Tab-separated table of C-alpha atoms in Angstrom:
chain	number	residue	atom	x	y	z
A	174	MET	CA	18.503	-33.499	134.326
A	175	LYS	CA	18.076	-37.203	134.927
A	176	PHE	CA	14.699	-38.739	134.101
A	177	ARG	CA	13.563	-41.819	135.884
A	178	ILE	CA	10.544	-43.937	135.178
A	179	PHE	CA	9.612	-44.254	138.806
A	180	ASN	CA	10.858	-41.284	140.751
A	181	SER	CA	8.891	-41.604	143.979
A	182	ASN	CA	7.451	-44.125	146.375
A	183	HIS	CA	4.014	-42.723	145.574
A	184	LEU	CA	4.356	-43.513	141.875
A	185	ILE	CA	5.683	-47.004	142.586
A	186	LYS	CA	2.696	-47.602	144.850
A	187	ALA	CA	0.249	-46.288	142.250
A	188	SER	CA	1.837	-48.377	139.499
A	189	TYR	CA	1.736	-51.491	141.673
A	190	PHE	CA	-1.986	-51.175	142.351
A	191	ASN	CA	-2.645	-50.293	138.711
A	192	ALA	CA	-0.891	-53.492	137.658
A	193	ILE	CA	-3.207	-55.508	139.920
A	194	ILE	CA	-6.291	-53.805	138.452
A	195	VAL	CA	-5.131	-54.399	134.879
A	196	LEU	CA	-4.251	-58.035	135.608
A	197	VAL	CA	-7.644	-58.799	137.170
A	198	ARG	CA	-9.436	-57.022	134.318
A	199	ALA	CA	-7.412	-58.875	131.679
A	200	ILE	CA	-7.930	-62.311	133.241
A	201	SER	CA	-11.665	-61.662	133.646
A	202	GLY	CA	-11.898	-60.523	130.032
A	203	ILE	CA	-9.979	-63.557	128.790
A	204	ILE	CA	-12.252	-65.981	130.665
A	205	THR	CA	-15.379	-64.211	129.383
A	206	SER	CA	-14.104	-64.254	125.792
A	207	LYS	CA	-13.186	-67.936	126.081
A	208	ILE	CA	-16.664	-68.949	127.271
A	209	ILE	CA	-18.394	-66.803	124.647
A	210	ALA	CA	-16.151	-68.263	121.939
A	211	LEU	CA	-16.860	-71.844	123.016
A	212	PHE	CA	-20.622	-71.465	123.421
A	213	LEU	CA	-21.516	-68.841	120.814
A	214	GLY	CA	-18.776	-68.912	118.173
A	215	PRO	CA	-17.698	-66.067	115.860
A	216	SER	CA	-21.248	-64.946	114.997
A	217	GLY	CA	-22.196	-64.619	118.673
A	218	LEU	CA	-19.007	-62.693	119.425
A	219	ALA	CA	-19.803	-60.296	116.568
A	220	LEU	CA	-23.314	-59.547	117.898
A	221	LEU	CA	-21.969	-59.040	121.414
A	222	GLY	CA	-19.384	-56.689	119.940
A	223	ASN	CA	-22.183	-54.544	118.532
A	224	LEU	CA	-23.867	-54.412	121.947
A	225	ARG	CA	-20.583	-53.504	123.675
A	226	SER	CA	-19.945	-50.688	121.185
A	227	PHE	CA	-23.485	-49.393	121.679
A	228	THR	CA	-23.214	-49.592	125.474
A	229	GLN	CA	-19.859	-47.804	125.386
A	230	THR	CA	-21.359	-45.029	123.262
A	231	ALA	CA	-24.206	-44.541	125.745
A	232	SER	CA	-21.844	-44.606	128.737
A	233	SER	CA	-19.613	-41.962	127.155
A	234	PHE	CA	-22.375	-39.465	127.982
A	235	THR	CA	-23.237	-40.907	131.384
A	236	ALA	CA	-19.886	-41.938	132.896
A	237	GLU	CA	-16.774	-42.462	130.768
A	238	GLY	CA	-16.853	-38.870	129.544
A	239	TYR	CA	-16.036	-37.690	133.079
A	240	HIS	CA	-13.035	-39.974	133.584
A	241	ASN	CA	-10.083	-37.560	133.266
A	242	ALA	CA	-11.961	-34.566	134.701
A	243	THR	CA	-13.161	-36.419	137.805
A	244	ILE	CA	-9.724	-37.816	138.616
A	245	ARG	CA	-7.987	-34.481	138.010
A	246	TYR	CA	-10.297	-32.219	140.024
A	247	VAL	CA	-10.952	-34.644	142.890
A	248	ALA	CA	-7.170	-34.938	143.278
A	249	GLU	CA	-6.647	-31.184	142.884
A	250	TYR	CA	-9.247	-30.367	145.556
A	251	ASN	CA	-8.178	-33.142	147.903
A	252	GLU	CA	-7.358	-30.582	150.607
A	253	ASP	CA	-10.505	-28.513	149.994
A	254	GLU	CA	-13.479	-30.556	151.196
A	255	LEU	CA	-16.128	-28.141	149.868
A	256	LYS	CA	-14.720	-27.857	146.332
A	257	ARG	CA	-14.154	-31.592	146.175
A	258	SER	CA	-17.702	-32.308	147.349
A	259	LYS	CA	-19.116	-29.882	144.786
A	260	THR	CA	-17.128	-31.552	142.015
A	261	ILE	CA	-18.248	-35.050	143.013
A	262	ALA	CA	-21.891	-34.016	143.447
A	263	THR	CA	-21.967	-32.183	140.108
A	264	VAL	CA	-20.454	-35.125	138.242
A	265	PHE	CA	-22.833	-37.628	139.839
A	266	GLN	CA	-25.947	-35.515	139.292
A	267	LEU	CA	-25.107	-34.715	135.677
A	268	SER	CA	-24.209	-38.336	134.972
A	269	ILE	CA	-27.303	-39.895	136.540
A	270	GLY	CA	-29.564	-37.255	134.985
A	271	LEU	CA	-28.224	-38.035	131.514
A	272	ALA	CA	-28.400	-41.784	132.225
A	273	LEU	CA	-32.110	-41.497	133.025
A	274	LEU	CA	-32.755	-39.348	129.942
A	275	ILE	CA	-30.837	-41.666	127.608
A	276	GLY	CA	-32.513	-44.652	129.284
A	277	ILE	CA	-35.943	-43.269	128.381
A	278	ILE	CA	-34.844	-42.757	124.758
A	279	LEU	CA	-33.491	-46.315	124.605
A	280	TRP	CA	-36.702	-47.749	126.069
A	281	VAL	CA	-39.080	-45.835	123.780
A	282	PHE	CA	-37.135	-46.640	120.607
A	283	SER	CA	-35.902	-50.102	121.677
A	284	SER	CA	-37.237	-51.825	118.541
A	285	ILE	CA	-35.394	-49.413	116.269
A	286	TRP	CA	-32.117	-49.786	118.184
A	287	SER	CA	-32.520	-53.575	118.084
A	288	SER	CA	-32.915	-53.486	114.291
A	289	VAL	CA	-29.807	-51.307	113.922
A	290	LEU	CA	-27.635	-53.490	116.170
A	291	PHE	CA	-28.931	-56.996	115.508
A	292	LYS	CA	-30.855	-56.677	112.217
A	293	THR	CA	-34.026	-57.800	114.012
A	294	GLU	CA	-36.526	-56.348	116.478
A	295	SER	CA	-36.462	-59.570	118.517
A	296	TYR	CA	-33.828	-58.181	120.891
A	297	ALA	CA	-35.755	-55.048	121.874
A	298	TYR	CA	-35.920	-56.451	125.418
A	299	VAL	CA	-32.101	-56.320	125.561
A	300	ILE	CA	-32.172	-52.584	124.813
A	301	LYS	CA	-34.867	-52.082	127.481
A	302	THR	CA	-32.674	-53.927	129.979
A	303	LEU	CA	-29.795	-51.619	129.039
A	304	ALA	CA	-32.073	-48.624	129.663
A	305	ILE	CA	-32.671	-49.842	133.225
A	306	GLY	CA	-29.043	-50.774	133.871
A	307	LEU	CA	-27.412	-47.609	132.522
A	308	PRO	CA	-27.629	-45.558	135.782
A	309	PHE	CA	-26.046	-48.442	137.732
A	310	PHE	CA	-23.318	-48.811	135.118
A	311	SER	CA	-22.594	-45.088	135.466
A	312	TYR	CA	-22.541	-45.262	139.267
A	313	ASN	CA	-19.952	-48.048	139.239
A	314	LEU	CA	-17.567	-46.161	136.952
A	315	LEU	CA	-17.937	-42.825	138.752
A	316	VAL	CA	-17.128	-44.435	142.102
A	317	ILE	CA	-13.928	-45.800	140.551
A	318	TYR	CA	-12.958	-42.369	139.196
A	319	VAL	CA	-13.586	-40.681	142.560
A	320	LEU	CA	-11.552	-43.268	144.470
A	321	ASN	CA	-8.748	-42.852	141.923
A	322	GLY	CA	-8.742	-39.082	142.417
A	323	MET	CA	-8.776	-39.513	146.209
A	324	GLU	CA	-5.847	-41.936	145.821
A	325	ARG	CA	-7.625	-44.638	147.818
A	326	TYR	CA	-5.761	-47.315	145.921
A	327	LYS	CA	-6.618	-50.313	148.092
A	328	LYS	CA	-10.325	-49.509	147.931
A	329	LEU	CA	-9.928	-48.850	144.210
A	330	VAL	CA	-8.476	-52.319	143.685
A	331	ILE	CA	-11.368	-53.882	145.623
A	332	VAL	CA	-14.091	-52.024	143.694
A	333	ASN	CA	-12.401	-52.608	140.323
A	334	SER	CA	-11.905	-56.284	141.088
A	335	ILE	CA	-15.538	-56.689	142.127
A	336	LEU	CA	-16.609	-54.977	138.901
A	337	SER	CA	-14.382	-57.135	136.677
A	338	ILE	CA	-14.937	-60.469	138.419
A	339	GLY	CA	-18.643	-59.821	139.049
A	340	ASN	CA	-19.331	-58.965	135.415
A	341	MET	CA	-17.311	-61.977	134.303
A	342	LEU	CA	-19.157	-64.459	136.548
A	343	ILE	CA	-22.590	-63.120	135.612
A	344	THR	CA	-21.870	-63.063	131.869
A	345	VAL	CA	-20.358	-66.560	131.976
A	346	PHE	CA	-23.317	-67.970	133.938
A	347	PHE	CA	-25.933	-66.427	131.656
A	348	THR	CA	-24.020	-67.475	128.518
A	349	ILE	CA	-23.763	-71.108	129.609
A	350	LYS	CA	-27.350	-71.220	130.888
A	351	PHE	CA	-29.209	-69.264	128.195
A	352	GLY	CA	-26.891	-68.975	125.180
A	353	LEU	CA	-26.781	-65.798	123.095
A	354	GLN	CA	-29.820	-64.232	124.775
A	355	GLY	CA	-28.262	-64.870	128.167
A	356	ALA	CA	-24.929	-63.365	127.114
A	357	LEU	CA	-26.639	-60.211	125.847
A	358	ILE	CA	-28.606	-59.803	129.076
A	359	GLY	CA	-25.670	-60.819	131.292
A	360	ILE	CA	-23.463	-58.024	129.939
A	361	ILE	CA	-26.123	-55.497	130.984
A	362	ILE	CA	-27.447	-56.773	134.332
A	363	GLY	CA	-23.939	-57.485	135.614
A	364	PRO	CA	-23.356	-53.837	136.611
A	365	ILE	CA	-26.671	-53.793	138.514
A	366	ILE	CA	-25.650	-56.726	140.697
A	367	VAL	CA	-22.099	-55.366	141.046
A	368	PHE	CA	-23.533	-52.035	142.265
A	369	ILE	CA	-25.311	-53.852	145.109
A	370	ILE	CA	-22.112	-55.711	146.055
A	371	ASN	CA	-20.066	-52.496	145.977
A	372	PHE	CA	-22.598	-50.794	148.231
A	373	PHE	CA	-21.470	-53.105	151.037
A	374	ALA	CA	-17.796	-53.305	149.984
A	375	LEU	CA	-17.293	-49.518	150.103
A	376	ARG	CA	-18.079	-49.364	153.846
A	377	GLU	CA	-17.005	-45.927	155.132
A	378	LYS	CA	-16.674	-44.643	151.540
A	379	ARG	CA	-20.316	-45.557	150.892
A	380	ILE	CA	-21.162	-41.870	151.287
A	381	ILE	CA	-19.832	-41.341	147.738
A	382	LEU	CA	-22.955	-43.043	146.397
A	383	PHE	CA	-25.235	-40.421	147.963
A	384	TYR	CA	-23.638	-37.362	146.352
A	385	ALA	CA	-26.143	-37.726	143.499
A	386	PHE	CA	-28.873	-36.612	145.918
A	387	LYS	CA	-27.031	-33.632	147.454
A	388	PHE	CA	-28.513	-31.098	145.043
A	389	GLU	CA	-27.368	-28.125	147.126
A	390	LEU	CA	-23.768	-28.978	146.153
A	391	PHE	CA	-24.365	-28.700	142.393
A	392	SER	CA	-21.862	-26.156	141.036
A	393	ILE	CA	-21.858	-24.278	137.726
A	394	LYS	CA	-18.125	-23.666	138.136
A	395	ALA	CA	-17.481	-27.381	138.582
A	396	LEU	CA	-19.653	-28.034	135.535
A	397	LYS	CA	-17.500	-25.678	133.451
A	398	ASN	CA	-14.325	-27.350	134.722
A	399	ILE	CA	-15.397	-30.796	133.573
A	400	SER	CA	-17.169	-29.765	130.359
A	401	ILE	CA	-14.106	-29.681	128.066
A	402	TYR	CA	-12.805	-33.019	129.356
A	403	PHE	CA	-16.296	-34.431	128.953
A	404	LEU	CA	-16.598	-33.244	125.360
A	405	MET	CA	-13.187	-34.688	124.464
A	406	ALA	CA	-13.919	-38.071	126.003
A	407	ALA	CA	-17.511	-38.282	124.773
A	408	TYR	CA	-16.499	-37.271	121.261
A	409	SER	CA	-13.734	-39.874	121.142
A	410	THR	CA	-15.910	-42.669	122.517
A	411	VAL	CA	-18.836	-41.913	120.219
A	412	VAL	CA	-16.671	-41.584	117.106
A	413	VAL	CA	-14.708	-44.767	117.833
A	414	SER	CA	-17.812	-46.782	118.752
A	415	ILE	CA	-19.732	-45.658	115.666
A	416	THR	CA	-16.701	-46.360	113.457
A	417	PHE	CA	-16.375	-49.873	114.866
A	418	LEU	CA	-20.111	-50.434	114.478
A	419	LEU	CA	-20.012	-49.302	110.832
A	420	ILE	CA	-16.952	-51.427	110.044
A	421	ARG	CA	-18.481	-54.457	111.763
A	422	ASN	CA	-21.661	-54.079	109.725
A	423	LEU	CA	-19.528	-53.521	106.604
A	424	ILE	CA	-17.818	-56.871	107.208
A	425	ILE	CA	-21.156	-58.624	107.818
A	426	GLU	CA	-22.688	-57.207	104.625
A	427	ASN	CA	-19.670	-57.806	102.359
A	428	LEU	CA	-18.273	-60.996	103.884
A	429	SER	CA	-20.206	-62.755	106.669
A	430	VAL	CA	-21.125	-62.551	110.338
A	431	GLU	CA	-18.451	-65.202	111.018
A	432	GLU	CA	-15.791	-62.962	109.463
A	433	ALA	CA	-17.033	-60.119	111.666
A	434	GLY	CA	-16.549	-62.482	114.602
A	435	TYR	CA	-12.914	-63.079	113.615
A	436	TRP	CA	-12.352	-59.315	113.455
A	437	GLU	CA	-14.047	-58.865	116.831
A	438	ALA	CA	-11.813	-61.601	118.265
A	439	MET	CA	-8.745	-59.707	117.016
A	440	ASN	CA	-10.064	-56.539	118.658
A	441	ARG	CA	-10.576	-58.342	121.976
A	442	ILE	CA	-7.109	-59.919	121.964
A	443	SER	CA	-5.585	-56.561	121.028
A	444	SER	CA	-7.371	-54.869	123.933
A	445	PHE	CA	-5.854	-57.398	126.354
A	446	TYR	CA	-2.198	-56.776	125.459
A	447	LEU	CA	-2.619	-53.027	124.826
A	448	MET	CA	-4.215	-52.600	128.258
A	449	PHE	CA	-0.838	-52.768	130.011
A	450	PHE	CA	0.874	-50.178	127.799
A	451	ILE	CA	-2.014	-47.715	127.530
A	452	SER	CA	-2.783	-47.747	131.261
A	453	LEU	CA	0.857	-46.856	131.931
A	454	THR	CA	0.522	-43.686	129.823
A	455	SER	CA	-2.371	-42.485	132.000
A	456	PHE	CA	-0.855	-43.492	135.324
A	457	TYR	CA	2.660	-42.165	134.724
A	458	LEU	CA	2.913	-39.934	131.669
A	459	LEU	CA	-0.208	-37.750	131.928
A	460	PRO	CA	0.694	-36.260	135.357
A	461	ARG	CA	4.262	-35.583	134.160
A	462	LEU	CA	3.150	-33.854	130.960
A	463	SER	CA	0.648	-31.740	132.881
A	464	LYS	CA	3.583	-30.163	134.737
A	465	THR	CA	5.772	-29.738	131.635
A	466	ASN	CA	5.767	-26.447	129.683
A	467	SER	CA	9.124	-26.584	127.929
A	468	PHE	CA	9.305	-28.284	124.524
A	469	GLU	CA	12.765	-29.619	125.341
A	470	ILE	CA	11.579	-31.142	128.604
A	471	PHE	CA	8.538	-32.569	126.821
A	472	LYS	CA	10.818	-34.278	124.274
A	473	LYS	CA	13.004	-35.692	127.041
A	474	GLU	CA	9.956	-37.024	128.911
A	475	VAL	CA	8.597	-38.698	125.786
A	476	LYS	CA	12.033	-40.025	124.847
A	477	SER	CA	12.561	-41.564	128.289
A	478	PHE	CA	9.133	-43.178	128.082
A	479	TYR	CA	9.811	-44.548	124.589
A	480	ILE	CA	13.132	-45.967	125.784
A	481	LEU	CA	11.201	-47.929	128.397
A	482	ILE	CA	8.262	-49.221	126.370
A	483	ILE	CA	9.595	-49.751	122.824
A	484	PRO	CA	11.827	-52.736	123.733
A	485	LEU	CA	8.977	-54.206	125.797
A	486	ILE	CA	6.512	-53.779	122.939
A	487	ILE	CA	8.873	-55.308	120.374
A	488	ILE	CA	9.484	-58.354	122.574
A	489	ALA	CA	5.806	-58.723	123.509
A	490	PHE	CA	4.483	-58.265	119.971
A	491	THR	CA	7.049	-60.667	118.504
A	492	LEU	CA	6.016	-63.345	121.010
A	493	ILE	CA	2.330	-62.676	120.357
A	494	TYR	CA	2.816	-63.075	116.598
A	495	PHE	CA	4.697	-66.371	116.804
A	496	LEU	CA	2.353	-67.714	119.499
A	497	ARG	CA	-0.822	-66.547	117.747
A	498	TYR	CA	-2.163	-70.047	117.050
A	499	PHE	CA	-1.663	-71.059	120.668
A	500	LEU	CA	-3.264	-67.824	121.901
A	501	LEU	CA	-6.324	-68.300	119.694
A	502	ASN	CA	-6.806	-71.845	120.971
A	503	PHE	CA	-6.174	-70.844	124.574
A	504	LEU	CA	-8.145	-67.588	124.667
A	505	LEU	CA	-10.926	-68.580	122.267
A	506	SER	CA	-11.229	-71.880	120.362
A	507	GLU	CA	-10.091	-73.656	117.178
A	508	GLU	CA	-13.072	-72.074	115.454
A	509	PHE	CA	-11.197	-68.758	115.537
A	510	ILE	CA	-7.969	-69.971	113.854
A	511	PRO	CA	-8.723	-67.871	110.710
A	512	THR	CA	-8.115	-64.827	112.943
A	513	SER	CA	-4.384	-65.683	112.738
A	514	GLU	CA	-4.255	-63.984	109.318
A	515	LEU	CA	-5.074	-60.643	110.959
A	516	PHE	CA	-2.234	-60.533	113.495
A	517	PHE	CA	0.606	-59.148	111.347
A	518	TRP	CA	-1.036	-55.904	110.239
A	519	ARG	CA	-2.895	-55.479	113.520
A	520	LEU	CA	0.348	-55.670	115.513
A	521	ILE	CA	1.972	-53.106	113.208
A	522	GLY	CA	-1.022	-50.830	113.695
A	523	ASP	CA	-1.006	-51.339	117.462
A	524	PHE	CA	2.709	-50.526	117.680
A	525	ILE	CA	2.129	-47.181	115.949
A	526	ASN	CA	-1.026	-46.746	118.051
A	527	VAL	CA	0.955	-46.865	121.301
A	528	MET	CA	3.576	-44.479	119.899
A	529	ALA	CA	0.778	-42.049	119.038
A	530	ILE	CA	-1.096	-42.391	122.353
A	531	VAL	CA	2.059	-41.357	124.209
A	532	LEU	CA	1.973	-38.067	122.282
A	533	VAL	CA	-1.811	-37.658	122.379
A	534	LYS	CA	-1.585	-37.504	126.189
A	535	GLN	CA	-0.223	-34.003	125.600
A	536	PHE	CA	-3.609	-33.051	124.108
A	537	HIS	CA	-5.171	-34.001	127.448
A	538	ALA	CA	-2.423	-32.420	129.536
A	539	LYS	CA	-2.696	-29.042	127.759
A	540	LEU	CA	-6.406	-29.307	126.847
A	541	LEU	CA	-5.705	-29.007	123.104
A	542	PHE	CA	-9.395	-29.409	122.373
A	543	LYS	CA	-9.536	-28.556	118.655
A	544	SER	CA	-6.412	-30.563	117.833
A	545	TYR	CA	-7.841	-33.568	119.647
A	546	LEU	CA	-11.193	-33.373	117.851
A	547	PHE	CA	-9.613	-32.985	114.421
A	548	THR	CA	-7.020	-35.757	114.717
A	549	ASN	CA	-9.412	-38.273	116.289
A	550	GLY	CA	-12.102	-37.542	113.730
A	551	LEU	CA	-9.603	-37.845	110.873
A	552	LEU	CA	-8.275	-41.151	112.234
A	553	SER	CA	-11.750	-42.703	112.418
A	554	LEU	CA	-12.679	-41.371	108.975
A	555	MET	CA	-9.501	-42.821	107.439
A	556	TYR	CA	-10.058	-46.154	109.160
A	557	PHE	CA	-13.606	-46.508	107.834
A	558	CYS	CA	-12.883	-45.241	104.312
A	559	LEU	CA	-9.786	-47.416	103.869
A	560	SER	CA	-11.706	-50.419	105.240
A	561	TYR	CA	-14.486	-49.725	102.741
A	562	PHE	CA	-12.053	-49.820	99.802
A	563	PHE	CA	-9.628	-52.476	101.076
A	564	ILE	CA	-12.276	-55.045	101.984
A	565	ASP	CA	-13.086	-55.609	98.292
A	566	ILE	CA	-9.412	-56.042	97.427
A	567	TYR	CA	-7.961	-57.946	100.403
A	568	GLY	CA	-11.025	-59.325	102.178
A	569	LEU	CA	-10.957	-59.262	105.981
A	570	VAL	CA	-7.191	-58.634	106.006
A	571	GLY	CA	-7.991	-55.346	104.282
A	572	VAL	CA	-9.641	-54.074	107.472
A	573	VAL	CA	-6.495	-54.561	109.580
A	574	LYS	CA	-4.394	-53.090	106.767
A	575	ALA	CA	-6.688	-50.060	106.885
A	576	TYR	CA	-6.098	-49.896	110.654
A	577	ALA	CA	-2.301	-49.910	110.245
A	578	PHE	CA	-2.235	-47.403	107.374
A	579	SER	CA	-4.573	-45.051	109.254
A	580	TYR	CA	-2.164	-44.889	112.194
A	581	MET	CA	0.805	-44.426	109.841
A	582	VAL	CA	-0.842	-41.204	108.655
A	583	TYR	CA	-2.196	-40.283	112.108
A	584	LEU	CA	1.152	-40.315	113.968
A	585	PRO	CA	2.947	-37.599	111.937
A	586	ILE	CA	-0.203	-35.437	112.040
A	587	VAL	CA	-0.214	-35.642	115.855
A	588	ILE	CA	3.488	-34.721	115.910
A	589	PHE	CA	2.746	-31.708	113.688
A	590	PHE	CA	-0.037	-30.435	115.982
A	591	ILE	CA	2.107	-30.764	119.105
A	592	TYR	CA	5.062	-28.983	117.501
A	593	ASN	CA	2.697	-26.288	116.243
A	594	TYR	CA	1.370	-25.820	119.794
A	595	TYR	CA	4.865	-25.151	121.127
A	596	LYS	CA	5.719	-22.987	118.123
A	597	GLN	CA	2.743	-20.741	118.910
A	598	ASN	CA	3.974	-20.573	122.506
A	599	LYS	CA	7.560	-19.696	121.581
A	600	ASN	CA	8.620	-19.076	125.158
A	601	ASN	CA	8.102	-22.788	125.826
A	602	LEU	CA	10.329	-23.968	122.975
A	603	VAL	CA	13.374	-23.856	125.227
């Protein structure tokens, strides 16, 4: 059996549009990071990192938790208008309902959240703004997931581009005009303005926005279908966001807020180059693994994927390491040059990270719920604990060493769980 990376015109088309989305998102993120670095410095980037982690945690319950489920079931029911409508309506209603509930909690306890995130109650108004913007943030993401499931790739590119560029322009404007306070507010109100723009850009697909009000379409069956995917995604997002928040605060308390800014800069740069590799696993590998039951075929699929990406990663990561000083100056500013010390161990960790994510897609494909929860929880626990001990010995470099060592342990554990899954289903071992 011959495996090809792109075996159909449909996949080539999907990959092409995905590349455009990733490119626009990366460029927008780079410009935003550059402006924040120039105007706010490492300390400002660290505080914004806390807000982003907090926002991501909240959105895991209101939008991001429905990512895989929405795409899968909208695509699966593409020929069944009623089932598809019920799925979309259920996702929207559950998402917006939770967004309103979480928004109320954020508003009422805004001073407490501000103290946790920023070590002062002065930014309570930022949390209140987030409470108002959360439903709009959720709407924007859900529209993207629905369009992805419906395979409306051109419209998906338009909406994604508006979201990325709109958020970038608003954050940049508010950062330049109002400094740190403006950057904090800009990150939150951007989705509100983008929602209004998308309302007109969607045109005939604008009807998607009104599914939240079609209560007669709410379906318990659809709710059950998305619940496991939701729990997996929400769990992962919450655990990762809390881990990053704890590590960031650990760096601030033991080193300085500037050092936390250097670490946040490394995270941002890492997210830019990993975006291309990780998005490819979702666009290409996940659908293939969903159709694969044989262990031998699974190994061949993974092997063919590794053959493609490993040389690319080695070349890309080698260039990134030797060009790290240029990248820091270009993407951020000279103020972030100390971040160069973090690249070596971070790149090692990211290499193993990509190798592991390729395999973890099998957890999603086969809904290996318990395995996913255990391995993700263990990874985050190792990362925090090793950071806690290493930071006293190695300083900030200890945090990226902890990252690399955590993935060194994580990868063989993931392999064990996948092999164990096939061993329990012996008929699939051939």
